[in-house]
Amino acid sequence: MLNSRDRELGMHCKITRRDFLNGVAVTAGAAMMPWQLFADDDPATPEKSAGYYPPALTGMRGSHPGSFDAAHSLRDGTFWDSAGKPEDTGESYDLIIVGGGISGLAVAHFYRKTAGEKSRILILENHDDFGGHAKRNEFKVGARTLIGYGGSYSIESPEPYSATARAVIEDLGVSVASFPKYLERDVYASGGRVPKIFFDKETFGADKLVDDPCPFPGGETFDLAVAGPRAWEHFLAEAPMAEAARKDVARLCREKKDYLPGLSPEKKKDRLARISYAAFLKDLAGVHPDVIRLYQNVSFSEFGVGIEAVAALDASESGYPGFSGMGIDASSLENERKYFFHFPDGNATIARLLVRKLIPEAIPGNSVTDVVTAKVNYARLDEEQSPVRIRLNSTAVRVKHLGDAAGAKEVEVSYARGDKVYVTRAKNVILACWHVVIPYICEELPDQQKEALSSAQKVPLLYTNVVLRDATSLQKLGANSIYAPNGYHTHVDADLPVSIGEYRCPRSPEEPVVLHMSKAPCRAGRPAREQHRMGRMELFSTTFETIEHKVREQLARTLGPGGFDPARDILAITANRWPHGYAYEYSSLWDDFVLKGGPTPCEIARKAYGRIAIANSDAGAYAYTDEAINQAWRAVEEIRKA
Ligand SMILES: Cc1cc2nc3c(=O)[nH]c(=O)nc-3n(C[C@H](O)[C@H](O)[C@H](O)COP(=O)(O)OP(=O)(O)OC[C@H]3O[C@@H](n4cnc5c(N)ncnc54)[C@H](O)[C@@H]3O)c2cc1C
């Protein structure tokens, strides 16, 4: 039943597909699978249907309903109870890759380079689209197509890209240095749109949008995240915080102060590695409690937890304020900005470029600019005559050597697709999927390795794309990105204005736009891994309707003073839910071995076993595209040398 507030928010309005693709609770049984929407021809091969085009689906995406059921039932030990006898495909490959994310696609790319282009490769992917976290969202508004990123946002990394990863990017035709050519800087600058903070009345006593004088890095705005010319004046006068807190923010961001005088840089780093950024602010910088309230969740987009769980040393390396006078000079920001490229669909373009190299028939065109608007022909991804095949909607459920791992000549892979289980074989298998899944599908691995694989906790994230009829409210409020310390989504960003190939970003405030909103579900105050585990459960059990309600409420409060009406202005919502998001990165606060030394779990986890090798960004415990590629290369080398 809708109440009057729901109606004001527009919960009764029809937005694209909402009614089809609702979320499902963790325990819910049958839900409509996205691919069933397309199954107008043969339900066994939805990808062959003319209308099969997952990027255009809205509603609950990311790990969409239907993508995880088989894996969860394996985890719960119930899968084989109801699975029928596997049907033999009779196929045989040189290599089967489990996981069609950037790591899996890069594995295929490298393997063809070393073993030849005629090598027969099968990629199994449990989602209805390829790319893994590199996910494209498309929206139609009238005749216009808007593109958004549903996951991985850009080519960037705190560490320099390795020669291997750079070579792949160049091989795909991406000239990272050319990015400024596609960035339309004037779109926001000419309209006076700058980063803002939304103070909420529950935390700060008043709903208020104030200039952000010191935007934290880690948002989605590259070097456009520059404070407005009068930001300090506005913030110091208007921010609904104690006066001492406002002054503390200014001290933190503007003064070069050493908060650990008398210690050598090495000793300072050691100390900062052992305390959280929250403790640094409170105990060393001595800020007012309102400053902690303001910044508690600022780290969500980068770390997936609040500042009480982020090591101060990591915060300093990420360029957070407070360290400029400490003589430790650790920030990697410069490096990130030097090697940066954002496509309108984020790194989904990298996945699409890889697929075009592997299966040219599936994606028309031949340049890095024409791929941006190219339409993938999903029917061509899995064809018998093609040396490389990508089989979507297919979850690997069992991977085992045929015989003893040391002497076997083949590996057998069973996978669930629709309501059937199939079995197929290859000379080698590379598992480029999430490490937590591997112990359930590859039972023959040594126990110690399975334990290490299971420890690869993923960081849950929610990336919600909201299509607005226009950006006039943002224009009126002078905002291009908004940090909402206690919002359901903590970051609200208008995408970087990038025009590339035939794609034109929205330029005038009267045009429709995609607003990107992100959230990191977690539980402040607990150990990081526990926070991620609890956040994952929350995300799995949150319905699309709840997310939609939160979006409408948040935008009404934030943009309402600019004339925004959620019932009128929201045209579509895509919630990209990633309960298994970023690879877990080791932290000096939570992982003993970081300070003590010794082998890390990912080194144990990624060991090859017989004819099976292991890739994915989890294999490097590093949540970046370059690592997904580096680990793909290592895994291919391991089977080549075996
Ligand atoms: C929201 C978000 C934003 C990000 N932003 C950035 C960014 O801006 N820049 C950056 O460099 N990195 C970013 N990352 C990190 C990103 O994870 C990596 O860059 C990279 O895309 C990971 O690729 P991967 O192939 O290792 O893993 P994934 O992309 O996770 O791919 C693995 C695939 O294996 C599939 N799979 C799992 N189990 C099975 C099974 N049993 N059978 C079949 N398939 C299976 C999964 O569903 C998945 O599709 C982001 C990640 C997230 C979640």
XYZ file of C-alpha atoms and ligand atoms in Angstrom:
695
model
C 0.000 0.000 0.000
C 1.392 3.384 -0.963
C 1.002 6.249 1.479
C 0.887 9.898 0.503
C 4.647 10.354 0.925
C 5.247 7.389 -1.389
C 3.030 9.059 -3.976
C 4.846 12.372 -3.612
C 8.091 10.536 -4.192
C 6.639 8.899 -7.298
C 6.652 5.288 -6.132
C 3.484 4.825 -8.217
C 5.174 6.064 -11.407
C 6.054 3.495 -14.015
C 9.744 3.498 -14.677
C 11.380 1.206 -17.138
C 11.216 -2.471 -16.212
C 10.833 -1.860 -12.499
C 7.861 -4.135 -12.419
C 9.709 -7.015 -14.018
C 13.027 -6.970 -12.264
C 12.460 -6.723 -8.586
C 15.099 -7.842 -6.147
C 14.819 -11.116 -4.298
C 15.490 -11.821 -0.657
C 18.341 -14.163 0.173
C 15.992 -16.979 0.929
C 13.469 -16.346 -1.822
C 13.022 -19.130 -4.308
C 11.971 -18.743 -7.905
C 12.320 -15.268 -9.299
C 12.129 -14.317 -12.918
C 15.592 -14.525 -14.406
C 16.542 -11.546 -16.563
C 17.326 -13.802 -19.487
C 13.816 -15.220 -19.360
C 12.617 -11.804 -20.461
C 14.345 -12.386 -23.760
C 13.414 -15.968 -24.271
C 10.982 -15.278 -27.061
C 12.511 -18.061 -29.156
C 14.170 -21.118 -27.645
C 14.246 -20.790 -23.837
C 17.400 -22.926 -23.787
C 19.347 -20.310 -25.753
C 18.012 -16.890 -24.759
C 21.205 -15.232 -26.033
C 20.117 -16.099 -29.571
C 16.873 -14.135 -29.226
C 16.793 -10.997 -31.330
C 16.034 -8.780 -28.350
C 18.740 -10.146 -26.053
C 20.579 -7.033 -24.929
C 21.415 -7.004 -21.183
C 23.028 -3.526 -21.059
C 19.584 -2.033 -21.669
C 17.966 -3.815 -18.725
C 17.127 -1.643 -15.751
C 15.954 -2.569 -12.263
C 18.176 -4.885 -10.227
C 21.395 -5.472 -12.134
C 25.002 -6.174 -11.148
C 24.644 -9.581 -9.517
C 21.141 -9.879 -10.888
C 18.499 -12.408 -9.848
C 19.332 -15.759 -11.355
C 23.100 -15.234 -11.515
C 23.972 -16.601 -8.094
C 21.368 -19.243 -7.283
C 23.428 -22.238 -8.436
C 26.553 -21.031 -6.610
C 24.636 -20.362 -3.399
C 23.021 -23.753 -3.517
C 26.481 -25.323 -3.939
C 27.643 -23.387 -0.881
C 24.634 -24.620 1.058
C 25.325 -28.197 0.014
C 21.961 -28.616 -1.722
C 22.872 -28.210 -5.379
C 23.522 -31.855 -6.266
C 20.365 -33.031 -4.450
C 18.132 -31.557 -7.108
C 20.503 -31.449 -10.101
C 19.773 -34.034 -12.734
C 22.473 -36.165 -14.338
C 24.826 -33.823 -16.242
C 24.284 -33.823 -19.977
C 27.491 -34.306 -21.976
C 28.033 -31.528 -24.526
C 30.593 -33.699 -26.304
C 32.740 -30.596 -26.653
C 36.448 -30.519 -26.017
C 38.598 -27.419 -25.667
C 42.214 -26.443 -25.252
C 41.220 -24.151 -22.435
C 38.099 -23.517 -20.378
C 38.014 -20.252 -18.462
C 35.620 -19.870 -15.550
C 34.597 -16.210 -15.237
C 34.032 -13.725 -18.042
C 35.310 -10.625 -16.240
C 38.352 -8.687 -17.416
C 40.670 -11.288 -15.912
C 38.957 -14.179 -17.734
C 38.828 -12.263 -21.011
C 42.499 -11.305 -20.622
C 43.342 -14.967 -20.018
C 41.802 -15.810 -23.412
C 43.694 -12.913 -25.001
C 47.064 -14.059 -23.611
C 46.430 -17.719 -24.287
C 45.788 -17.039 -27.969
C 49.000 -15.048 -28.118
C 51.042 -17.897 -26.713
C 49.197 -20.970 -28.052
C 47.912 -19.556 -31.337
C 44.673 -18.075 -32.609
C 43.214 -21.432 -33.535
C 43.197 -22.564 -29.912
C 39.726 -23.604 -28.849
C 38.588 -21.686 -25.790
C 35.333 -21.697 -23.831
C 34.549 -18.957 -21.311
C 31.805 -19.725 -18.794
C 30.134 -16.771 -17.117
C 27.260 -16.931 -14.660
C 25.834 -13.485 -15.438
C 23.730 -12.624 -18.472
C 26.478 -10.306 -19.739
C 30.257 -10.520 -19.975
C 32.673 -8.117 -18.255
C 32.178 -9.060 -14.591
C 32.417 -5.865 -12.558
C 33.072 -3.949 -15.767
C 29.384 -3.510 -16.530
C 27.632 -1.309 -19.041
C 24.231 0.284 -18.414
C 22.282 1.831 -21.286
C 19.159 3.942 -21.212
C 16.857 5.151 -23.945
C 15.297 8.569 -23.445
C 13.273 9.318 -26.552
C 15.596 8.821 -29.488
C 18.668 9.324 -27.366
C 20.843 6.634 -25.795
C 22.566 7.462 -22.534
C 25.414 5.288 -21.316
C 26.394 4.718 -17.701
C 28.858 2.573 -15.783
C 27.383 -0.110 -13.564
C 30.692 -1.155 -12.022
C 34.347 -0.529 -12.786
C 34.686 3.177 -13.550
C 38.052 3.902 -15.056
C 41.552 2.898 -15.977
C 43.427 4.083 -12.899
C 45.464 2.529 -10.161
C 47.335 3.727 -7.103
C 50.295 1.644 -8.292
C 51.706 2.141 -11.781
C 50.238 -0.217 -14.396
C 52.687 -3.042 -15.085
C 54.260 -3.342 -18.532
C 51.988 -6.360 -19.096
C 48.783 -4.490 -18.259
C 49.834 -1.417 -20.240
C 50.615 -3.582 -23.252
C 47.079 -5.006 -23.198
C 45.534 -1.536 -22.955
C 47.686 -0.389 -25.895
C 46.984 -3.563 -27.841
C 43.302 -2.766 -27.548
C 43.978 0.643 -29.100
C 43.414 2.749 -25.988
C 45.761 5.718 -25.792
C 45.473 6.689 -22.149
C 47.287 9.954 -22.755
C 44.535 11.036 -25.155
C 41.855 11.124 -22.438
C 41.802 14.945 -22.002
C 40.779 15.175 -25.666
C 37.441 13.518 -24.859
C 36.746 15.281 -21.574
C 34.451 18.292 -21.991
C 35.716 20.309 -19.065
C 33.475 23.278 -19.753
C 30.225 21.413 -19.203
C 30.367 21.873 -15.429
C 32.875 24.691 -15.181
C 30.862 27.075 -17.364
C 27.737 26.401 -15.314
C 29.567 27.003 -12.042
C 28.860 23.447 -10.879
C 31.186 22.311 -8.100
C 31.467 19.559 -5.455
C 29.025 19.906 -2.547
C 28.314 18.286 0.803
C 24.754 17.441 1.829
C 24.402 17.856 5.599
C 21.356 15.972 6.882
C 19.142 17.136 9.713
C 19.324 13.832 11.621
C 23.099 14.189 12.030
C 23.748 17.918 11.708
C 20.426 19.487 12.691
C 19.528 20.818 9.244
C 19.256 19.628 5.643
C 21.739 21.834 3.845
C 23.797 21.726 0.666
C 27.122 23.464 1.174
C 30.204 23.865 -1.017
C 32.786 21.162 -0.354
C 36.007 23.091 0.168
C 38.202 20.028 0.280
C 36.779 17.177 -1.854
C 38.312 13.887 -0.837
C 39.920 11.829 -3.550
C 38.343 8.493 -4.314
C 35.096 9.877 -5.707
C 34.275 9.485 -9.363
C 35.225 12.865 -10.674
C 38.916 12.770 -11.686
C 40.442 16.233 -11.522
C 37.085 17.973 -11.930
C 36.652 17.442 -8.191
C 38.034 20.890 -7.572
C 36.462 23.069 -4.942
C 34.581 26.123 -6.155
C 36.286 29.538 -5.963
C 34.286 30.596 -2.898
C 34.055 27.169 -1.311
C 35.920 27.985 1.898
C 33.939 31.144 2.443
C 30.683 29.260 1.864
C 31.648 26.281 4.007
C 32.946 28.323 6.937
C 29.810 30.451 6.963
C 27.159 27.832 6.185
C 28.171 24.328 7.273
C 25.822 23.268 10.102
C 28.643 22.201 12.426
C 30.197 23.655 15.564
C 32.437 26.612 14.763
C 35.447 24.768 16.156
C 34.716 21.884 13.777
C 34.604 24.156 10.744
C 37.942 25.643 11.771
C 39.360 22.160 12.265
C 38.381 21.197 8.733
C 40.223 24.273 7.470
C 43.290 23.434 9.577
C 43.300 19.855 8.383
C 42.991 20.719 4.724
C 44.992 23.907 4.499
C 47.755 23.822 7.100
C 50.907 21.810 6.725
C 51.177 20.511 10.243
C 53.237 17.645 11.575
C 51.053 15.628 13.944
C 53.916 13.303 14.910
C 56.823 15.685 15.442
C 60.152 14.196 16.422
C 59.663 10.846 14.678
C 61.529 9.731 11.581
C 59.417 9.211 8.428
C 59.729 5.428 8.873
C 58.556 5.570 12.485
C 55.687 7.854 11.482
C 54.574 5.400 8.822
C 54.775 2.538 11.265
C 52.626 4.448 13.745
C 50.098 5.444 11.074
C 49.853 1.840 9.919
C 48.648 0.841 13.398
C 45.899 3.406 13.881
C 42.781 4.225 11.927
C 42.227 7.484 10.085
C 39.448 8.236 12.583
C 41.938 7.779 15.447
C 44.450 9.963 13.629
C 41.874 12.748 13.319
C 40.655 12.394 16.884
C 43.802 11.628 18.862
C 46.631 13.139 16.824
C 44.978 15.999 14.965
C 42.588 16.603 17.872
C 39.595 17.566 15.740
C 36.099 18.354 17.016
C 33.709 15.319 17.013
C 31.645 16.982 14.254
C 34.605 16.518 11.918
C 34.528 12.782 12.539
C 30.774 12.795 11.880
C 31.428 14.640 8.644
C 34.164 12.353 7.388
C 33.110 9.003 8.886
C 31.874 7.598 5.576
C 34.020 9.532 3.138
C 36.125 6.424 2.516
C 33.207 4.234 1.373
C 33.826 4.504 -2.348
C 37.489 3.581 -2.090
C 37.653 1.187 0.856
C 34.063 0.008 1.356
C 34.263 0.823 5.081
C 34.226 3.991 7.172
C 37.340 5.802 8.389
C 37.344 3.922 11.703
C 38.394 0.818 9.725
C 40.892 2.443 7.330
C 44.520 2.600 8.410
C 45.805 6.169 8.667
C 48.753 5.183 6.479
C 46.388 4.008 3.732
C 44.464 7.268 4.102
C 47.679 9.228 3.670
C 48.563 7.223 0.561
C 45.127 8.002 -0.827
C 45.715 11.736 -0.389
C 43.293 12.280 2.510
C 43.795 15.583 4.335
C 46.008 15.963 7.392
C 49.278 14.508 6.146
C 50.748 17.234 3.969
C 53.000 18.535 6.747
C 54.171 15.186 8.040
C 57.098 14.665 5.724
C 55.993 11.211 4.651
C 55.005 12.121 1.123
C 53.110 8.935 0.460
C 50.195 9.969 -1.746
C 49.707 8.023 -4.947
C 47.239 10.539 -6.355
C 49.595 11.970 -8.928
C 50.198 8.524 -10.302
C 46.449 7.841 -10.533
C 45.818 11.036 -12.400
C 48.625 10.488 -14.866
C 47.305 7.144 -16.039
C 43.564 7.651 -16.218
C 40.854 6.977 -18.791
C 37.115 6.965 -18.290
C 34.770 5.673 -20.961
C 31.060 6.477 -20.546
C 30.482 2.833 -19.564
C 33.694 2.735 -17.512
C 35.914 -0.279 -18.032
C 33.082 -2.155 -19.740
C 34.701 -0.745 -22.865
C 37.880 -2.659 -21.990
C 35.792 -5.837 -21.738
C 34.060 -5.039 -25.033
C 37.385 -4.375 -26.771
C 38.725 -7.692 -25.492
C 35.615 -9.515 -26.707
C 35.904 -7.866 -30.113
C 39.467 -9.157 -30.396
C 38.414 -12.645 -29.340
C 35.203 -12.854 -31.391
C 35.245 -10.089 -34.031
C 31.829 -11.095 -35.402
C 30.159 -10.227 -32.107
C 30.981 -6.512 -32.021
C 31.080 -4.368 -35.166
C 33.764 -1.763 -35.818
C 37.477 -1.521 -35.487
C 38.425 1.463 -33.393
C 38.469 2.404 -29.764
C 36.042 5.216 -30.454
C 33.460 3.303 -32.494
C 33.215 0.583 -29.837
C 31.582 3.065 -27.462
C 28.315 3.049 -29.392
C 28.680 -0.390 -31.030
C 25.894 -2.842 -30.300
C 27.043 -6.275 -29.231
C 25.441 -9.141 -31.120
C 25.060 -11.597 -28.250
C 23.918 -14.357 -30.593
C 27.475 -14.549 -31.971
C 29.234 -15.077 -28.647
C 28.817 -18.827 -28.522
C 29.042 -20.369 -31.984
C 30.411 -23.773 -32.834
C 32.686 -22.599 -35.627
C 34.277 -19.883 -33.523
C 37.602 -20.739 -31.834
C 36.573 -18.656 -28.813
C 33.125 -19.067 -27.302
C 31.573 -17.123 -24.429
C 28.742 -18.976 -22.740
C 26.677 -16.639 -20.584
C 24.128 -17.625 -17.914
C 26.344 -20.605 -17.119
C 27.729 -21.263 -13.638
C 30.641 -23.676 -13.278
C 29.667 -26.068 -10.494
C 32.385 -28.702 -10.626
C 35.932 -28.640 -11.961
C 37.983 -31.819 -11.648
C 40.857 -33.604 -13.302
C 39.973 -36.763 -15.149
C 42.152 -38.954 -12.999
C 45.027 -38.003 -10.747
C 45.966 -34.287 -10.983
C 49.633 -35.123 -11.578
C 48.981 -37.428 -14.517
C 45.608 -36.344 -15.934
C 45.390 -35.291 -19.569
C 42.085 -33.473 -19.232
C 39.927 -31.528 -16.825
C 36.174 -31.927 -16.720
C 33.963 -28.925 -16.071
C 30.289 -29.174 -15.159
C 28.139 -26.094 -15.364
C 24.549 -25.184 -14.567
C 22.560 -23.374 -17.204
C 18.821 -22.856 -16.946
C 17.538 -25.879 -15.079
C 20.116 -28.286 -16.506
C 23.673 -29.313 -15.757
C 26.132 -29.894 -18.594
C 29.587 -31.373 -18.682
C 32.451 -30.480 -20.974
C 36.237 -30.986 -21.086
C 39.506 -29.179 -21.752
C 43.252 -29.755 -21.616
C 43.514 -26.908 -19.126
C 41.242 -24.781 -16.984
C 41.855 -21.310 -15.622
C 39.600 -20.215 -12.798
C 39.208 -16.450 -13.243
C 36.194 -16.317 -10.957
C 35.862 -15.041 -7.372
C 38.141 -16.972 -5.068
C 35.487 -17.625 -2.443
C 33.623 -19.717 -5.023
C 36.564 -21.956 -5.917
C 36.570 -24.320 -2.888
C 32.959 -25.243 -3.709
C 33.588 -26.014 -7.365
C 37.072 -27.498 -7.152
C 37.009 -29.841 -4.219
C 40.257 -31.619 -5.061
C 42.429 -28.598 -4.140
C 44.543 -28.976 -0.986
C 42.778 -27.888 2.215
C 45.282 -25.143 3.010
C 44.712 -23.640 -0.437
C 40.938 -23.842 -0.060
C 41.221 -22.036 3.260
C 43.283 -19.277 1.662
C 40.788 -18.997 -1.214
C 37.889 -18.733 1.224
C 39.564 -15.847 3.019
C 39.278 -13.626 -0.077
C 36.453 -11.617 1.404
C 34.773 -9.399 -1.193
C 33.813 -5.778 -0.535
C 30.085 -5.218 -1.171
C 29.056 -2.147 -3.144
C 25.961 -0.667 -4.696
C 26.229 1.475 -7.835
C 22.846 2.955 -8.689
C 22.342 4.813 -11.957
C 19.378 7.168 -12.019
C 18.224 8.803 -15.233
C 16.922 12.311 -14.681
C 14.728 14.119 -17.182
C 17.179 17.019 -16.987
C 19.926 18.492 -14.825
C 18.317 21.843 -14.139
C 18.098 21.252 -10.379
C 21.810 20.400 -10.236
C 22.532 23.488 -12.279
C 20.433 25.695 -10.045
C 22.167 24.333 -6.949
C 25.596 24.587 -8.599
C 26.432 20.938 -7.934
C 28.302 18.355 -9.990
C 29.030 15.903 -7.186
C 27.595 15.554 -3.707
C 29.069 13.821 -0.683
C 26.254 12.865 1.694
C 27.941 11.767 4.959
C 24.862 9.901 6.130
C 22.921 9.417 2.934
C 21.722 5.948 1.934
C 24.019 6.521 -1.033
C 27.009 8.479 0.261
C 28.182 9.697 -3.121
C 26.038 11.266 -5.831
C 27.893 12.185 -9.002
C 27.060 13.569 -12.383
C 29.320 11.514 -14.623
C 32.462 12.994 -16.103
C 31.377 14.742 -19.300
C 33.049 12.511 -21.882
C 32.214 12.593 -25.595
C 33.882 9.927 -27.652
C 33.230 8.600 -31.137
C 29.550 9.073 -31.909
C 28.677 9.431 -28.235
C 27.854 12.903 -26.972
C 27.621 13.528 -23.258
C 24.750 15.725 -22.025
C 25.980 19.290 -22.358
C 23.164 21.579 -21.398
C 21.201 21.343 -18.131
C 18.017 20.806 -20.155
C 19.246 17.439 -21.442
C 18.592 14.139 -19.648
C 21.482 12.851 -17.523
C 22.569 9.734 -15.696
C 23.235 10.425 -12.036
C 25.552 7.929 -10.399
C 24.911 7.099 -6.741
C 27.051 4.749 -4.678
C 26.843 3.023 -1.347
C 29.063 0.689 0.653
C 26.930 -1.393 3.010
C 28.973 -2.098 6.146
C 28.728 -2.035 9.939
C 30.972 0.586 11.508
C 32.953 -0.479 14.540
C 33.478 -4.128 13.595
C 36.527 -5.741 11.989
C 36.640 -4.982 8.266
C 35.971 -8.527 7.043
C 32.953 -8.812 9.326
C 31.674 -5.482 8.050
C 31.906 -6.775 4.487
C 30.173 -10.030 5.376
C 27.287 -8.218 7.042
C 27.075 -5.666 4.246
C 26.870 -8.477 1.702
C 23.889 -10.015 3.531
C 22.220 -6.620 3.660
C 22.694 -6.073 -0.057
C 21.394 -9.507 -1.007
C 18.275 -9.026 1.057
C 17.457 -5.470 -0.036
C 14.735 -5.292 -2.658
C 14.878 -3.036 -5.661
C 11.788 -1.303 -4.338
C 13.637 -0.330 -1.154
C 16.542 1.039 -3.172
C 14.152 2.965 -5.394
C 12.428 4.458 -2.355
C 15.774 5.485 -0.831
C 16.870 7.067 -4.109
C 13.678 9.071 -4.443
C 13.755 10.214 -0.810
C 17.419 11.182 -0.937
C 17.191 13.084 -4.201
C 14.004 14.838 -3.103
C 15.758 16.128 0.012
C 19.016 16.978 -1.705
C 17.839 18.462 -4.982
C 14.325 19.591 -3.973
C 15.460 23.185 -3.275
C 16.673 23.256 -6.890
C 13.176 22.425 -8.170
C 13.634 18.651 -8.403
C 10.469 16.562 -8.260
C 11.178 12.829 -7.925
C 7.768 11.844 -9.301
C 8.330 13.901 -12.427
C 12.062 13.878 -12.935
C 13.180 10.268 -12.450
C 12.891 8.305 -15.686
C 14.725 5.068 -14.917
C 16.769 3.414 -12.193
C 19.343 0.657 -12.489
C 20.685 -0.662 -9.198
C 23.961 -2.481 -9.817
C 24.252 -4.628 -6.753
C 27.725 -6.074 -6.107
C 27.602 -8.174 -2.920
C 30.880 -9.657 -4.181
C 32.520 -6.393 -5.181
C 36.117 -5.216 -4.850
C 38.827 -7.771 -4.128
C 39.667 -7.559 -0.429
C 42.900 -5.606 0.009
C 45.042 -6.430 3.010
C 45.101 -3.862 5.780
C 47.694 -3.257 8.471
C 44.770 -2.785 10.877
C 43.115 -6.144 10.262
C 45.675 -8.511 8.770
C 48.660 -9.412 11.005
C 50.880 -10.479 8.144
C 50.934 -6.959 6.664
C 53.235 -5.750 9.438
C 54.788 -9.079 10.422
C 55.614 -10.242 6.890
C 55.338 -13.794 5.572
C 53.281 -15.252 2.734
C 49.943 -13.623 2.061
C 46.794 -15.736 1.634
C 46.483 -14.765 -2.031
C 49.918 -16.267 -2.780
C 48.757 -19.576 -1.335
C 45.326 -19.297 -2.959
C 46.545 -18.743 -6.514
C 48.877 -21.742 -6.785
C 48.331 -23.846 -9.899
C 47.179 -27.395 -9.301
C 47.794 -29.955 -12.045
C 46.122 -28.582 -15.163
C 44.169 -25.944 -13.260
C 45.499 -22.404 -12.769
C 43.914 -19.500 -10.912
C 43.516 -15.847 -11.967
C 41.135 -12.949 -11.023
C 42.010 -9.719 -9.216
C 41.489 -11.704 -5.983
C 44.715 -13.531 -6.861
C 46.608 -10.288 -6.191
C 44.300 -9.054 -3.418
C 44.107 -5.827 -5.355
C 40.855 -4.373 -6.710
C 42.011 -2.899 -9.964
C 41.846 -3.759 -13.646
C 45.617 -3.903 -14.015
C 45.740 -6.614 -11.368
C 42.995 -8.614 -13.102
C 45.220 -8.515 -16.203
C 48.492 -9.219 -14.348
C 46.986 -12.270 -12.719
C 45.609 -13.492 -16.045
C 49.107 -13.351 -17.516
C 50.623 -15.227 -14.570
C 48.009 -17.970 -14.784
C 48.522 -18.423 -18.533
C 52.286 -18.575 -18.027
C 51.836 -21.209 -15.337
C 49.943 -23.586 -17.596
C 52.288 -22.866 -20.500
C 55.323 -23.796 -18.412
C 53.721 -26.796 -16.669
C 31.585 -1.415 -8.170
C 33.021 -1.621 -8.575
C 33.766 -0.570 -9.099
C 35.084 -0.778 -9.497
N 35.793 0.271 -10.052
C 37.024 0.052 -10.534
C 37.726 1.086 -11.239
O 37.239 2.196 -11.406
N 38.954 0.799 -11.732
C 39.530 -0.421 -11.577
O 40.646 -0.631 -12.075
N 38.897 -1.405 -10.899
C 37.668 -1.202 -10.390
N 36.994 -2.211 -9.749
C 37.685 -3.473 -9.485
C 37.333 -4.553 -10.490
O 36.883 -5.625 -9.698
C 38.548 -4.980 -11.275
O 39.097 -3.868 -11.922
C 38.278 -6.004 -12.377
O 37.229 -5.613 -13.218
C 38.048 -7.384 -11.789
O 38.019 -8.303 -12.847
P 38.037 -9.849 -12.568
O 37.859 -10.525 -13.862
O 39.225 -10.168 -11.748
O 36.770 -10.118 -11.636
P 35.226 -9.952 -11.954
O 34.977 -8.738 -12.739
O 34.526 -10.103 -10.669
O 34.908 -11.186 -12.895
C 34.813 -12.505 -12.411
C 33.602 -13.138 -13.034
O 33.539 -14.527 -12.673
C 32.172 -14.839 -12.531
N 32.002 -16.085 -11.786
C 32.121 -16.293 -10.452
N 31.885 -17.586 -10.164
C 31.584 -18.196 -11.328
C 31.246 -19.537 -11.671
N 31.192 -20.493 -10.752
N 30.968 -19.823 -12.973
C 31.033 -18.854 -13.921
N 31.377 -17.571 -13.644
C 31.654 -17.251 -12.371
C 31.644 -13.627 -11.787
O 30.257 -13.557 -11.825
C 32.309 -12.510 -12.551
O 31.518 -12.092 -13.626
C 35.671 -2.044 -9.347
C 34.916 -3.096 -8.799
C 33.609 -2.885 -8.417
C 32.822 -4.031 -7.833
